[in-house]
mmCIF file of C-alpha atoms in Angstrom:
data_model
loop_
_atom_site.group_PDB
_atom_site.id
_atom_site.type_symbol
_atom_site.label_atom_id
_atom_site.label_comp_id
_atom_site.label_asym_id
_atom_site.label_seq_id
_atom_site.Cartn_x
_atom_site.Cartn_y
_atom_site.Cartn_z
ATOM 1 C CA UNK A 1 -51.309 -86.076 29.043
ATOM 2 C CA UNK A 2 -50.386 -84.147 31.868
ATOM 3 C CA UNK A 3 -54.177 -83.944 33.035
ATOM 4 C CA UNK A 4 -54.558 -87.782 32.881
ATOM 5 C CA UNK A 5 -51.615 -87.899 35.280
ATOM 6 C CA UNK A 6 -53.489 -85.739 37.589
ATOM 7 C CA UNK A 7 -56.881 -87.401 37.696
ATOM 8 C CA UNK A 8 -55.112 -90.689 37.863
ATOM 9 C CA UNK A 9 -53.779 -89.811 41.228
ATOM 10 C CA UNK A 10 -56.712 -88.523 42.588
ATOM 11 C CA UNK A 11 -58.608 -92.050 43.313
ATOM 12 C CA UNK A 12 -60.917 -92.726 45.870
ATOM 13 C CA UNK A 13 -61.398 -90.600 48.962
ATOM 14 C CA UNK A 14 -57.289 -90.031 49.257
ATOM 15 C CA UNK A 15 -56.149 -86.659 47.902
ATOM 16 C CA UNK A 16 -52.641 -87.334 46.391
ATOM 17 C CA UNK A 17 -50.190 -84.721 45.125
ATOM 18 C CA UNK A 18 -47.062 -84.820 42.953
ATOM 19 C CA UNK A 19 -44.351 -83.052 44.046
ATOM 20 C CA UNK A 20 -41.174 -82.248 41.465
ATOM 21 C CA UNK A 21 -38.018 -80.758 42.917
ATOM 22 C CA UNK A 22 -34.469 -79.778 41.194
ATOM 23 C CA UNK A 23 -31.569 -81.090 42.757
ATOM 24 C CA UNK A 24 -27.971 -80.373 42.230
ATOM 25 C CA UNK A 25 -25.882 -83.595 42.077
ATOM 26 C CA UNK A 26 -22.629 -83.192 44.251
ATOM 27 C CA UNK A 27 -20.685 -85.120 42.002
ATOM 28 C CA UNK A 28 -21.191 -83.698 38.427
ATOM 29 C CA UNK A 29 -22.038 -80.027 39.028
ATOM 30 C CA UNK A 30 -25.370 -81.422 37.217
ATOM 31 C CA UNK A 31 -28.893 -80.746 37.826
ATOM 32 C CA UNK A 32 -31.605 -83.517 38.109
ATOM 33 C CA UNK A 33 -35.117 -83.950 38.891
ATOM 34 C CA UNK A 34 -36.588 -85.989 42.450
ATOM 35 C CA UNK A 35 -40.091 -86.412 42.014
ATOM 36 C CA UNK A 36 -42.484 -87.748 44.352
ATOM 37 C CA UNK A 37 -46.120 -88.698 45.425
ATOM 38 C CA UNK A 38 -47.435 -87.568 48.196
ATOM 39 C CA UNK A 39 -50.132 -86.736 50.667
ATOM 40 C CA UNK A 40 -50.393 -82.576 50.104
ATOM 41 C CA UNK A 41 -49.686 -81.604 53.999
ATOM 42 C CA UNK A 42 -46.121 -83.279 53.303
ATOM 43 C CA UNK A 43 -45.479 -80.961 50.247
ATOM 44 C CA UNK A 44 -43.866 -77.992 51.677
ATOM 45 C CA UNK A 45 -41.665 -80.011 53.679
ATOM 46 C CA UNK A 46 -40.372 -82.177 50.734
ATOM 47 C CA UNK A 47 -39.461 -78.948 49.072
ATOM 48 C CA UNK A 48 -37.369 -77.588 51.730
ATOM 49 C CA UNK A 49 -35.317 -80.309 52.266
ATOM 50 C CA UNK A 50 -32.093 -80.475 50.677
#
């Protein structure tokens, strides 16, 4: 499955990449997944945002 997710998103001449992050919610104490699509230049900014 997970390699039909990744040949989906490369379509066309566009290079796409998903990007999953863990995030600790303020609130609950609880941690949660942010996941994104993006182009892969924006990647290592994504992750080092909090």
């Amino acid at each position: 499955m997970a390699k039909k997710s990744v040949a989906s998103l490369q379509t066309g001449s566009k290079r796409l990449t998903k990007a999953i992050k863990m995030v600790k919610s303020p609130k609950t104490g609880a941690y949660m997944f942010v996941e994104s699509i993006m182009d892969p230049a924006k990647v290592s900014d994504f992750l080092s945002k909090k």
